[in-house]
mmCIF file of C-alpha atoms in Angstrom:
data_model
loop_
_atom_site.group_PDB
_atom_site.id
_atom_site.type_symbol
_atom_site.label_atom_id
_atom_site.label_comp_id
_atom_site.label_asym_id
_atom_site.label_seq_id
_atom_site.Cartn_x
_atom_site.Cartn_y
_atom_site.Cartn_z
ATOM 1 C CA MET A 15 -132.240 -36.492 -143.642
ATOM 2 C CA GLN A 16 -133.066 -39.489 -145.803
ATOM 3 C CA LEU A 17 -130.948 -42.375 -144.588
ATOM 4 C CA ALA A 18 -129.251 -44.654 -147.112
ATOM 5 C CA PHE A 19 -127.648 -47.622 -145.359
ATOM 6 C CA THR A 20 -124.483 -49.389 -146.460
ATOM 7 C CA PHE A 21 -123.234 -52.394 -144.506
ATOM 8 C CA ILE A 22 -119.439 -52.511 -144.147
ATOM 9 C CA ILE A 23 -117.991 -56.007 -143.579
ATOM 10 C CA PRO A 24 -114.260 -56.772 -143.495
ATOM 11 C CA VAL A 25 -113.301 -60.422 -143.779
ATOM 12 C CA TYR A 26 -110.081 -62.394 -143.462
ATOM 13 C CA ASN A 27 -109.966 -66.060 -144.542
ATOM 14 C CA ARG A 28 -113.559 -66.780 -143.515
ATOM 15 C CA PRO A 29 -115.754 -67.467 -146.570
ATOM 16 C CA ASN A 30 -118.042 -69.761 -144.554
ATOM 17 C CA GLU A 31 -118.855 -66.901 -142.184
ATOM 18 C CA ILE A 32 -119.662 -64.601 -145.102
ATOM 19 C CA GLU A 33 -122.010 -67.243 -146.504
ATOM 20 C CA GLU A 34 -123.934 -67.488 -143.231
ATOM 21 C CA LEU A 35 -124.043 -63.702 -142.837
ATOM 22 C CA LEU A 36 -125.318 -63.172 -146.394
ATOM 23 C CA GLN A 37 -127.990 -65.809 -145.783
ATOM 24 C CA SER A 38 -129.188 -63.732 -142.832
ATOM 25 C CA PHE A 39 -129.289 -60.653 -145.091
ATOM 26 C CA VAL A 40 -131.517 -62.511 -147.538
ATOM 27 C CA ALA A 41 -133.811 -63.451 -144.626
ATOM 28 C CA LEU A 42 -134.254 -59.834 -143.459
ATOM 29 C CA GLN A 43 -137.910 -58.865 -143.214
ATOM 30 C CA THR A 44 -137.662 -55.221 -144.207
ATOM 31 C CA ASP A 45 -138.581 -52.664 -146.827
ATOM 32 C CA VAL A 46 -135.561 -50.532 -145.927
ATOM 33 C CA ILE A 47 -133.203 -50.162 -148.880
ATOM 34 C CA PHE A 48 -129.590 -51.100 -148.247
ATOM 35 C CA ASP A 49 -126.431 -52.274 -149.955
ATOM 36 C CA ILE A 50 -123.377 -54.206 -148.769
ATOM 37 C CA VAL A 51 -119.633 -53.624 -149.095
ATOM 38 C CA ILE A 52 -117.371 -56.607 -148.373
ATOM 39 C CA ILE A 53 -113.660 -55.933 -147.975
ATOM 40 C CA GLU A 54 -111.336 -58.914 -148.331
ATOM 41 C CA ASP A 55 -108.353 -58.007 -146.157
ATOM 42 C CA GLY A 56 -105.573 -59.855 -147.974
ATOM 43 C CA SER A 57 -107.093 -63.294 -147.452
ATOM 44 C CA SER A 58 -105.450 -66.408 -148.877
ATOM 45 C CA VAL A 59 -108.866 -68.117 -148.797
ATOM 46 C CA THR A 60 -111.225 -65.558 -150.291
ATOM 47 C CA SER A 61 -114.985 -65.065 -150.182
ATOM 48 C CA LYS A 62 -115.283 -64.039 -153.845
ATOM 49 C CA GLU A 63 -117.096 -67.194 -154.983
ATOM 50 C CA VAL A 64 -119.521 -66.941 -152.070
ATOM 51 C CA VAL A 65 -120.282 -63.299 -152.883
ATOM 52 C CA GLU A 66 -120.972 -64.143 -156.545
ATOM 53 C CA LYS A 67 -123.710 -66.570 -155.444
ATOM 54 C CA TYR A 68 -125.639 -63.717 -153.816
ATOM 55 C CA ARG A 69 -125.253 -60.943 -156.371
ATOM 56 C CA GLU A 70 -128.735 -61.532 -157.818
ATOM 57 C CA LEU A 71 -130.296 -61.439 -154.346
ATOM 58 C CA LEU A 72 -128.384 -58.570 -152.728
ATOM 59 C CA LYS A 73 -126.633 -55.361 -153.777
ATOM 60 C CA ILE A 74 -123.005 -56.181 -153.005
ATOM 61 C CA ASP A 75 -119.716 -54.508 -153.821
ATOM 62 C CA TYR A 76 -116.671 -56.701 -153.230
ATOM 63 C CA TYR A 77 -113.106 -55.428 -152.853
ATOM 64 C CA PHE A 78 -109.838 -57.266 -152.368
ATOM 65 C CA LYS A 79 -106.907 -55.405 -150.799
ATOM 66 C CA SER A 80 -103.619 -56.175 -149.085
ATOM 67 C CA ASN A 81 -103.786 -57.026 -145.399
ATOM 68 C CA SER A 82 -103.868 -53.917 -143.198
ATOM 69 C CA GLY A 83 -106.174 -54.917 -140.335
ATOM 70 C CA PRO A 84 -109.916 -54.629 -139.679
ATOM 71 C CA GLY A 85 -109.939 -50.918 -138.820
ATOM 72 C CA ASP A 86 -108.213 -49.831 -142.014
ATOM 73 C CA SER A 87 -110.363 -52.264 -144.016
ATOM 74 C CA ARG A 88 -113.528 -50.676 -142.620
ATOM 75 C CA ASN A 89 -112.193 -47.241 -143.583
ATOM 76 C CA TYR A 90 -111.436 -48.585 -147.053
ATOM 77 C CA GLY A 91 -115.015 -49.800 -147.392
ATOM 78 C CA MET A 92 -116.588 -46.596 -146.077
ATOM 79 C CA GLU A 93 -114.532 -44.533 -148.532
ATOM 80 C CA ARG A 94 -116.152 -46.503 -151.362
ATOM 81 C CA ALA A 95 -119.663 -46.899 -149.955
ATOM 82 C CA LYS A 96 -122.701 -45.448 -151.714
ATOM 83 C CA GLY A 97 -124.798 -44.781 -148.597
ATOM 84 C CA ASN A 98 -124.740 -41.903 -146.139
ATOM 85 C CA TYR A 99 -125.002 -44.085 -143.039
ATOM 86 C CA PHE A 100 -122.729 -47.071 -142.508
ATOM 87 C CA ILE A 101 -123.456 -50.172 -140.436
ATOM 88 C CA ILE A 102 -120.290 -52.050 -139.548
ATOM 89 C CA LEU A 103 -120.440 -55.773 -138.816
ATOM 90 C CA ASP A 104 -117.943 -58.510 -138.053
ATOM 91 C CA SER A 105 -118.003 -61.435 -140.454
ATOM 92 C CA ASP A 106 -118.908 -63.837 -137.607
ATOM 93 C CA CYS A 107 -122.280 -62.170 -136.989
ATOM 94 C CA LEU A 108 -125.799 -63.102 -138.067
ATOM 95 C CA LEU A 109 -128.680 -60.630 -138.381
ATOM 96 C CA PRO A 110 -132.131 -61.305 -136.915
ATOM 97 C CA PRO A 111 -134.951 -60.672 -139.442
ATOM 98 C CA ASN A 112 -136.066 -57.356 -137.895
ATOM 99 C CA TYR A 113 -132.606 -55.846 -137.397
ATOM 100 C CA LEU A 114 -132.685 -53.069 -139.974
ATOM 101 C CA ASN A 115 -136.248 -52.044 -139.075
ATOM 102 C CA GLU A 116 -135.134 -51.519 -135.475
ATOM 103 C CA VAL A 117 -132.161 -49.417 -136.554
ATOM 104 C CA GLN A 118 -134.197 -47.170 -138.810
ATOM 105 C CA LYS A 119 -136.977 -46.780 -136.240
ATOM 106 C CA SER A 120 -134.554 -45.750 -133.514
ATOM 107 C CA LEU A 121 -132.646 -43.286 -135.703
ATOM 108 C CA LYS A 122 -135.890 -41.666 -136.867
ATOM 109 C CA GLU A 123 -137.068 -41.279 -133.280
ATOM 110 C CA SER A 124 -133.742 -39.950 -131.985
ATOM 111 C CA TYR A 125 -130.990 -39.423 -134.540
ATOM 112 C CA VAL A 126 -127.341 -39.916 -133.593
ATOM 113 C CA ASP A 127 -124.255 -40.099 -135.783
ATOM 114 C CA CYS A 128 -123.043 -43.277 -134.111
ATOM 115 C CA PHE A 129 -124.865 -46.182 -132.501
ATOM 116 C CA GLY A 130 -124.055 -49.592 -131.141
ATOM 117 C CA GLY A 131 -126.133 -52.710 -130.730
ATOM 118 C CA PRO A 132 -125.811 -55.684 -128.349
ATOM 119 C CA ASP A 133 -124.788 -59.208 -129.235
ATOM 120 C CA ALA A 134 -126.649 -62.380 -128.393
ATOM 121 C CA ALA A 135 -126.229 -66.144 -128.733
ATOM 122 C CA HIS A 136 -128.248 -67.895 -131.435
ATOM 123 C CA LYS A 137 -129.860 -71.215 -130.573
ATOM 124 C CA SER A 138 -127.654 -72.931 -133.171
ATOM 125 C CA PHE A 139 -124.431 -71.850 -131.429
ATOM 126 C CA SER A 140 -122.214 -74.413 -129.731
ATOM 127 C CA SER A 141 -122.109 -74.731 -125.949
ATOM 128 C CA LEU A 142 -118.685 -73.069 -125.920
ATOM 129 C CA GLN A 143 -119.982 -70.116 -127.938
ATOM 130 C CA LYS A 144 -122.971 -69.703 -125.636
ATOM 131 C CA ALA A 145 -120.781 -69.868 -122.520
ATOM 132 C CA ILE A 146 -118.358 -67.272 -123.859
ATOM 133 C CA ASN A 147 -121.233 -65.078 -124.998
ATOM 134 C CA PHE A 148 -122.610 -65.093 -121.440
ATOM 135 C CA SER A 149 -119.213 -64.184 -120.046
ATOM 136 C CA MET A 150 -118.728 -61.351 -122.549
ATOM 137 C CA THR A 151 -122.188 -59.808 -122.087
ATOM 138 C CA SER A 152 -123.181 -60.438 -118.476
ATOM 139 C CA ILE A 153 -123.615 -57.514 -116.087
ATOM 140 C CA LEU A 154 -121.438 -59.474 -113.620
ATOM 141 C CA THR A 155 -118.384 -59.408 -115.909
ATOM 142 C CA THR A 156 -116.715 -56.933 -118.252
ATOM 143 C CA GLY A 157 -120.026 -56.769 -120.099
ATOM 144 C CA GLY A 158 -121.127 -54.658 -117.164
ATOM 145 C CA ILE A 159 -118.074 -52.449 -117.560
ATOM 146 C CA ARG A 160 -118.942 -51.799 -121.214
ATOM 147 C CA GLY A 161 -122.363 -50.565 -120.166
ATOM 148 C CA GLY A 162 -125.907 -51.640 -120.846
ATOM 149 C CA LYS A 163 -129.338 -50.107 -121.030
ATOM 150 C CA LYS A 164 -128.735 -47.627 -118.236
ATOM 151 C CA HIS A 165 -125.818 -46.242 -120.273
ATOM 152 C CA VAL A 166 -127.914 -46.064 -123.435
ATOM 153 C CA ASN A 167 -126.960 -42.472 -124.275
ATOM 154 C CA THR A 168 -123.274 -42.741 -123.352
ATOM 155 C CA PHE A 169 -122.597 -46.126 -124.930
ATOM 156 C CA GLN A 170 -119.269 -46.822 -126.620
ATOM 157 C CA PRO A 171 -120.243 -48.920 -129.656
ATOM 158 C CA ARG A 172 -118.219 -51.968 -130.633
ATOM 159 C CA SER A 173 -117.401 -52.590 -134.271
ATOM 160 C CA PHE A 174 -119.028 -56.029 -134.486
ATOM 161 C CA ASN A 175 -122.349 -54.091 -134.556
ATOM 162 C CA MET A 176 -121.856 -50.367 -135.033
ATOM 163 C CA GLY A 177 -123.471 -47.557 -136.994
ATOM 164 C CA LEU A 178 -121.611 -44.470 -138.199
ATOM 165 C CA SER A 179 -122.794 -41.587 -140.356
ATOM 166 C CA LYS A 180 -120.787 -40.595 -143.409
ATOM 167 C CA GLU A 181 -120.390 -37.115 -141.934
ATOM 168 C CA ALA A 182 -118.891 -38.485 -138.709
ATOM 169 C CA PHE A 183 -116.597 -40.807 -140.674
ATOM 170 C CA LEU A 184 -115.247 -37.959 -142.774
ATOM 171 C CA LYS A 185 -114.777 -35.759 -139.705
ATOM 172 C CA THR A 186 -112.857 -38.402 -137.719
ATOM 173 C CA GLN A 187 -111.195 -40.183 -140.673
ATOM 174 C CA GLY A 188 -112.534 -43.391 -139.213
ATOM 175 C CA PHE A 189 -110.723 -46.100 -137.286
ATOM 176 C CA GLY A 190 -107.135 -45.868 -136.101
ATOM 177 C CA LYS A 191 -104.319 -48.411 -136.462
ATOM 178 C CA ILE A 192 -104.704 -50.095 -133.070
ATOM 179 C CA HIS A 193 -106.456 -53.481 -132.829
ATOM 180 C CA PRO A 194 -108.295 -54.350 -130.740
ATOM 181 C CA GLY A 195 -109.373 -51.021 -129.266
ATOM 182 C CA GLU A 196 -110.022 -49.180 -132.518
ATOM 183 C CA ASP A 197 -113.754 -48.964 -131.814
ATOM 184 C CA PRO A 198 -113.670 -47.338 -128.323
ATOM 185 C CA ASP A 199 -110.925 -45.021 -129.612
ATOM 186 C CA LEU A 200 -113.229 -43.898 -132.422
ATOM 187 C CA SER A 201 -116.186 -43.536 -130.033
ATOM 188 C CA ILE A 202 -114.124 -41.333 -127.703
ATOM 189 C CA ARG A 203 -112.928 -39.136 -130.572
ATOM 190 C CA LEU A 204 -116.506 -38.778 -131.779
ATOM 191 C CA THR A 205 -117.619 -37.631 -128.333
ATOM 192 C CA LYS A 206 -114.786 -35.083 -128.202
ATOM 193 C CA LEU A 207 -116.011 -33.644 -131.504
ATOM 194 C CA GLY A 208 -119.523 -33.256 -130.127
ATOM 195 C CA TYR A 209 -121.185 -36.217 -131.841
ATOM 196 C CA LYS A 210 -123.705 -38.239 -129.877
ATOM 197 C CA THR A 211 -123.694 -42.010 -129.547
ATOM 198 C CA LYS A 212 -126.274 -44.405 -128.194
ATOM 199 C CA LEU A 213 -127.132 -48.038 -127.681
ATOM 200 C CA ILE A 214 -130.073 -49.446 -129.622
ATOM 201 C CA PRO A 215 -131.014 -52.406 -127.415
ATOM 202 C CA THR A 216 -133.353 -53.951 -129.991
ATOM 203 C CA ALA A 217 -130.764 -53.842 -132.806
ATOM 204 C CA PHE A 218 -128.867 -56.916 -131.649
ATOM 205 C CA VAL A 219 -126.860 -59.373 -133.705
ATOM 206 C CA TYR A 220 -125.992 -63.004 -133.107
ATOM 207 C CA HIS A 221 -122.237 -62.910 -132.559
ATOM 208 C CA LYS A 222 -120.813 -66.332 -133.249
ATOM 209 C CA ARG A 223 -117.286 -65.854 -131.804
ATOM 210 C CA ARG A 224 -115.536 -68.789 -133.504
ATOM 211 C CA ILE A 225 -112.919 -69.269 -130.815
ATOM 212 C CA SER A 226 -111.403 -71.897 -128.550
ATOM 213 C CA TRP A 227 -110.514 -71.480 -124.882
ATOM 214 C CA ASN A 228 -106.949 -70.583 -125.857
ATOM 215 C CA LYS A 229 -108.047 -68.029 -128.454
ATOM 216 C CA PHE A 230 -110.489 -66.562 -125.950
ATOM 217 C CA PHE A 231 -107.679 -66.045 -123.427
ATOM 218 C CA ILE A 232 -105.515 -64.343 -126.067
ATOM 219 C CA GLN A 233 -108.415 -62.121 -127.105
ATOM 220 C CA VAL A 234 -109.297 -60.895 -123.614
ATOM 221 C CA LYS A 235 -105.602 -60.425 -122.765
ATOM 222 C CA LYS A 236 -105.365 -58.069 -125.742
ATOM 223 C CA PHE A 237 -108.427 -56.199 -124.477
ATOM 224 C CA GLY A 238 -106.594 -55.737 -121.181
ATOM 225 C CA LEU A 239 -103.407 -54.578 -122.909
ATOM 226 C CA VAL A 240 -105.291 -52.019 -124.972
ATOM 227 C CA ARG A 241 -107.243 -50.291 -122.200
ATOM 228 C CA PRO A 242 -104.283 -48.516 -120.496
ATOM 229 C CA ILE A 243 -103.143 -47.358 -123.946
ATOM 230 C CA LEU A 244 -106.564 -45.810 -124.563
ATOM 231 C CA ASN A 245 -106.470 -44.264 -121.098
ATOM 232 C CA LYS A 246 -103.100 -42.696 -121.941
ATOM 233 C CA TRP A 247 -104.452 -41.308 -125.216
ATOM 234 C CA HIS A 248 -107.724 -40.192 -123.645
ATOM 235 C CA PRO A 249 -107.031 -39.704 -119.897
ATOM 236 C CA GLU A 250 -110.442 -38.169 -119.267
ATOM 237 C CA THR A 251 -112.056 -41.544 -120.007
ATOM 238 C CA ALA A 252 -110.106 -43.554 -117.415
ATOM 239 C CA LYS A 253 -112.360 -45.278 -114.875
ATOM 240 C CA VAL A 254 -111.691 -47.251 -111.726
ATOM 241 C CA THR A 255 -113.953 -49.996 -113.102
ATOM 242 C CA TYR A 256 -111.281 -50.906 -115.648
ATOM 243 C CA TRP A 257 -109.192 -52.148 -112.709
ATOM 244 C CA PHE A 258 -111.883 -54.574 -111.513
ATOM 245 C CA PRO A 259 -110.688 -57.724 -113.370
ATOM 246 C CA SER A 260 -107.123 -57.216 -112.074
ATOM 247 C CA ILE A 261 -108.350 -56.522 -108.537
ATOM 248 C CA PHE A 262 -110.635 -59.557 -108.770
ATOM 249 C CA CYS A 263 -107.721 -61.851 -109.703
ATOM 250 C CA VAL A 264 -105.283 -60.473 -107.136
ATOM 251 C CA GLY A 265 -108.020 -60.612 -104.497
ATOM 252 C CA PHE A 266 -108.712 -64.242 -105.352
ATOM 253 C CA LEU A 267 -105.056 -65.169 -104.772
ATOM 254 C CA VAL A 268 -105.106 -63.243 -101.487
ATOM 255 C CA ALA A 269 -108.316 -65.032 -100.477
ATOM 256 C CA ILE A 270 -106.750 -68.444 -101.091
ATOM 257 C CA GLY A 271 -103.709 -67.501 -99.037
ATOM 258 C CA ALA A 272 -105.885 -66.103 -96.246
ATOM 259 C CA THR A 273 -107.870 -69.345 -96.130
ATOM 260 C CA PHE A 274 -104.718 -71.363 -95.432
ATOM 261 C CA ILE A 275 -103.868 -69.175 -92.430
ATOM 262 C CA GLY A 276 -107.345 -69.348 -90.921
ATOM 263 C CA PHE A 277 -109.225 -66.425 -92.477
ATOM 264 C CA PRO A 278 -111.696 -68.010 -94.926
ATOM 265 C CA TRP A 279 -114.259 -65.199 -94.967
ATOM 266 C CA LEU A 280 -112.769 -63.553 -98.072
ATOM 267 C CA ILE A 281 -113.020 -66.731 -100.140
ATOM 268 C CA TYR A 282 -116.698 -66.911 -99.174
ATOM 269 C CA LEU A 283 -117.279 -63.692 -101.126
ATOM 270 C CA TYR A 284 -115.882 -65.357 -104.236
ATOM 271 C CA VAL A 285 -118.046 -68.432 -103.633
ATOM 272 C CA ILE A 286 -121.117 -66.185 -103.435
ATOM 273 C CA TYR A 287 -120.086 -64.366 -106.627
ATOM 274 C CA PHE A 288 -119.624 -67.580 -108.609
ATOM 275 C CA MET A 289 -122.865 -69.035 -107.263
ATOM 276 C CA LEU A 290 -124.681 -65.902 -108.421
ATOM 277 C CA ALA A 291 -122.983 -66.024 -111.821
ATOM 278 C CA PHE A 292 -123.822 -69.741 -112.136
ATOM 279 C CA SER A 293 -127.483 -69.072 -111.318
ATOM 280 C CA LEU A 294 -127.717 -66.241 -113.854
ATOM 281 C CA ALA A 295 -126.001 -68.402 -116.473
ATOM 282 C CA ILE A 296 -128.556 -71.181 -115.951
ATOM 283 C CA ILE A 297 -131.408 -68.681 -116.291
ATOM 284 C CA SER A 298 -129.826 -67.161 -119.398
ATOM 285 C CA THR A 299 -128.737 -70.347 -121.195
ATOM 286 C CA LYS A 300 -131.246 -72.803 -119.702
ATOM 287 C CA SER A 301 -128.455 -75.356 -119.421
ATOM 288 C CA VAL A 302 -126.486 -76.555 -116.404
ATOM 289 C CA SER A 303 -123.576 -77.755 -118.537
ATOM 290 C CA ILE A 304 -123.295 -74.408 -120.339
ATOM 291 C CA ALA A 305 -123.530 -72.599 -117.001
ATOM 292 C CA ILE A 306 -120.546 -74.622 -115.747
ATOM 293 C CA MET A 307 -118.616 -73.670 -118.887
ATOM 294 C CA ALA A 308 -119.668 -70.050 -118.349
ATOM 295 C CA ILE A 309 -117.921 -70.047 -114.958
ATOM 296 C CA LEU A 310 -114.718 -71.241 -116.645
ATOM 297 C CA ALA A 311 -115.187 -68.523 -119.283
ATOM 298 C CA ILE A 312 -115.490 -65.872 -116.562
ATOM 299 C CA VAL A 313 -112.298 -67.101 -114.888
ATOM 300 C CA ILE A 314 -110.409 -67.012 -118.202
ATOM 301 C CA GLN A 315 -111.870 -63.621 -119.067
ATOM 302 C CA PHE A 316 -110.891 -61.997 -115.771
ATOM 303 C CA ALA A 317 -107.459 -63.655 -115.675
ATOM 304 C CA GLY A 318 -106.624 -62.751 -119.279
ATOM 305 C CA TYR A 319 -107.931 -59.188 -119.105
ATOM 306 C CA GLY A 320 -106.487 -58.591 -115.646
ATOM 307 C CA TYR A 321 -103.042 -59.861 -116.625
ATOM 308 C CA GLY A 322 -102.990 -57.844 -119.841
ATOM 309 C CA PHE A 323 -104.166 -54.695 -118.044
ATOM 310 C CA LEU A 324 -101.472 -54.880 -115.336
ATOM 311 C CA LYS A 325 -98.769 -55.660 -117.888
ATOM 312 C CA SER A 326 -99.765 -52.644 -119.971
ATOM 313 C CA ILE A 327 -99.955 -50.406 -116.896
ATOM 314 C CA PHE A 328 -96.414 -51.447 -115.959
ATOM 315 C CA TYR A 329 -94.832 -50.788 -119.346
ATOM 316 C CA ILE A 330 -96.929 -47.857 -120.609
ATOM 317 C CA HIS A 331 -97.732 -45.876 -117.470
ATOM 318 C CA LEU A 332 -94.894 -46.784 -115.087
ATOM 319 C CA LEU A 333 -91.956 -47.203 -117.487
ATOM 320 C CA GLY A 334 -93.264 -44.741 -120.069
ATOM 321 C CA LYS A 335 -92.761 -47.063 -123.040
ATOM 322 C CA LYS A 336 -94.312 -46.174 -126.397
ATOM 323 C CA PRO A 337 -97.275 -48.498 -127.059
ATOM 324 C CA GLU A 338 -96.339 -49.098 -130.699
ATOM 325 C CA LYS A 339 -92.840 -50.270 -129.757
ATOM 326 C CA GLN A 340 -93.746 -52.221 -126.616
ATOM 327 C CA PHE A 341 -96.772 -54.009 -128.097
ATOM 328 C CA PRO A 342 -96.282 -53.994 -131.892
ATOM 329 C CA ASN A 343 -98.748 -56.870 -132.337
ATOM 330 C CA LEU A 344 -101.545 -54.481 -131.308
ATOM 331 C CA PHE A 345 -100.912 -52.136 -134.219
ATOM 332 C CA PHE A 346 -101.199 -52.212 -138.015
ATOM 333 C CA LEU A 347 -98.657 -49.578 -139.072
#
């Protein structure tokens, strides 16, 4: 099958991000033909003027619609796309010059109807962005839970960097109304229908993550809230590893208490873990200061995710509450 790629990019009040992303499109070193669909999701500060600046350099279709969330906006874009294979990006991503070549090469070698790519930190990112990127992608954190190269053929793509064939989109009707969590939900439904997914390790993007410490905590807490909901919808996908952040946090409190009554050995395990994480962060970021921030990011990530996960378990699995009514802020209905 001849692949025709269309990039699908929803955006909400972030014209500066669209400008940087379109600049990275212009810098692509590729002969692969592609076009771009940008969906303005009810923004009060639109990207229309930015898009107009790039119309002579790139094939872009721009749509403005009322706010209905990123998942529905991606569906809206895919319904109007010209290509037969969609590549979905977040607006806070940048593409390396060889990105599209790597995607096409991998799909020609081993075609799948859905793929995901990793995220990385660009050298221009702030120290906070680099620290959070380490926390989100490291094998020692929930990045390990998501899966890496050893899970290449069972990878659940994330929608900041995700490919989806037109056939698979039409069969699944795309993303659901939950957010976050719409991307693993789609990946699971694809697998149930017999479609294959994979990770393309070389098709990475630079994921800028424009967030503060507070926004990061809110984000990972939502990730924790969503996982038990997905497990309820798709019980065959539940894994004990999803409990790790909660167990980690509860264990840390137990370790502190045990230390005060004369049993410090448990806290030593946490010291070893953080020393290992600190060492890997230094190797990865080549900065002691960023490595220190990375430890704080890990603590926030585990605490936020763990708290959200336990809260969702309590209300959804123990009390039997309906997710849409208990956590309405997770749904665009």
